[in-house]
């Protein structure tokens, strides 16, 4: 049975690349990875040599993209992009040339939108175009909320005012979990007693709940009332 040849135009970041490659290989695909956006070429080659083929070119350079597409007359059944590499009429014509051993059948994008593909030319050459709308909706929403909180509560300034990195492990010297040296938290629920309720985030106001000196307590979120201009 013929193995579908797939060209990954731009690599997924970090550990996501490994998961993506494992899944494609698990489906019996013949994968060629473009190393141009891979942070550590040597590590990628060592990890995937013998299982994945490699190339290295600027996918946003149309001439380089065309050269890779027709290299050795092999071609690819599918190309996948994350960053929306422009795939125009010249590429689609070259990738579907009858002289290639493997003609392009599908263009996939790991993201939202198909405006990077010349859709009329794709339809003319019988190439399907797919994308993944909504796949990153949760991440976008989380990022947006994080930015709103950072701006409305002035979190960068509070972070800069912190005297040092926070510890993330239990302590035995009487200081609160996460407290900095010199910031002992005294009170009826003083930490260090071993009770879960003594720890910040477990029912008691940890040392970070107090406003930083010179910054004041965070104010209420801004709002508008009816009639505001």
PDB file of C-alpha atoms in Angstrom, residues 9 13 16 24-25 27 36 42 50 78 80 84 87 93 97 102 131 145 156 159-160 165 175 180 198 205 223 227:
ATOM      1  CA  UNK A   9       6.313  23.281   6.190  1.00  0.00           C
ATOM      2  CA  UNK A  13       6.828  24.240  18.931  1.00  0.00           C
ATOM      3  CA  UNK A  16       4.107  19.327  20.451  1.00  0.00           C
ATOM      4  CA  UNK A  24       1.544  10.926  11.700  1.00  0.00           C
ATOM      5  CA  UNK A  25       3.969   8.029  11.751  1.00  0.00           C
ATOM      6  CA  UNK A  27      -0.945   6.408  10.752  1.00  0.00           C
ATOM      7  CA  UNK A  36      13.900  25.861   9.302  1.00  0.00           C
ATOM      8  CA  UNK A  42      20.899  18.295  15.774  1.00  0.00           C
ATOM      9  CA  UNK A  50      15.517   6.810  10.139  1.00  0.00           C
ATOM     10  CA  UNK A  78      -0.131  16.707   1.510  1.00  0.00           C
ATOM     11  CA  UNK A  80       0.783  21.122   6.411  1.00  0.00           C
ATOM     12  CA  UNK A  84      -0.110  30.239   7.116  1.00  0.00           C
ATOM     13  CA  UNK A  87       0.385  28.674  -1.221  1.00  0.00           C
ATOM     14  CA  UNK A  93       0.332  23.958 -10.362  1.00  0.00           C
ATOM     15  CA  UNK A  97       2.118  18.288 -12.059  1.00  0.00           C
ATOM     16  CA  UNK A 102       3.112  11.903  -5.869  1.00  0.00           C
ATOM     17  CA  UNK A 131      -8.082  24.084   8.624  1.00  0.00           C
ATOM     18  CA  UNK A 145      -8.360  37.008  30.280  1.00  0.00           C
ATOM     19  CA  UNK A 156       3.565  43.524  36.019  1.00  0.00           C
ATOM     20  CA  UNK A 159       5.639  41.286  39.990  1.00  0.00           C
ATOM     21  CA  UNK A 160       8.550  43.704  39.595  1.00  0.00           C
ATOM     22  CA  UNK A 165      11.593  34.362  43.432  1.00  0.00           C
ATOM     23  CA  UNK A 175       8.082  30.734  56.970  1.00  0.00           C
ATOM     24  CA  UNK A 180      10.300  35.256  50.671  1.00  0.00           C
ATOM     25  CA  UNK A 198      -2.302  27.501  56.850  1.00  0.00           C
ATOM     26  CA  UNK A 205      -4.664  34.657  53.079  1.00  0.00           C
ATOM     27  CA  UNK A 223     -16.589  49.966  34.735  1.00  0.00           C
ATOM     28  CA  UNK A 227     -24.878  57.601  30.386  1.00  0.00           C
TER      29      UNK A 227
END
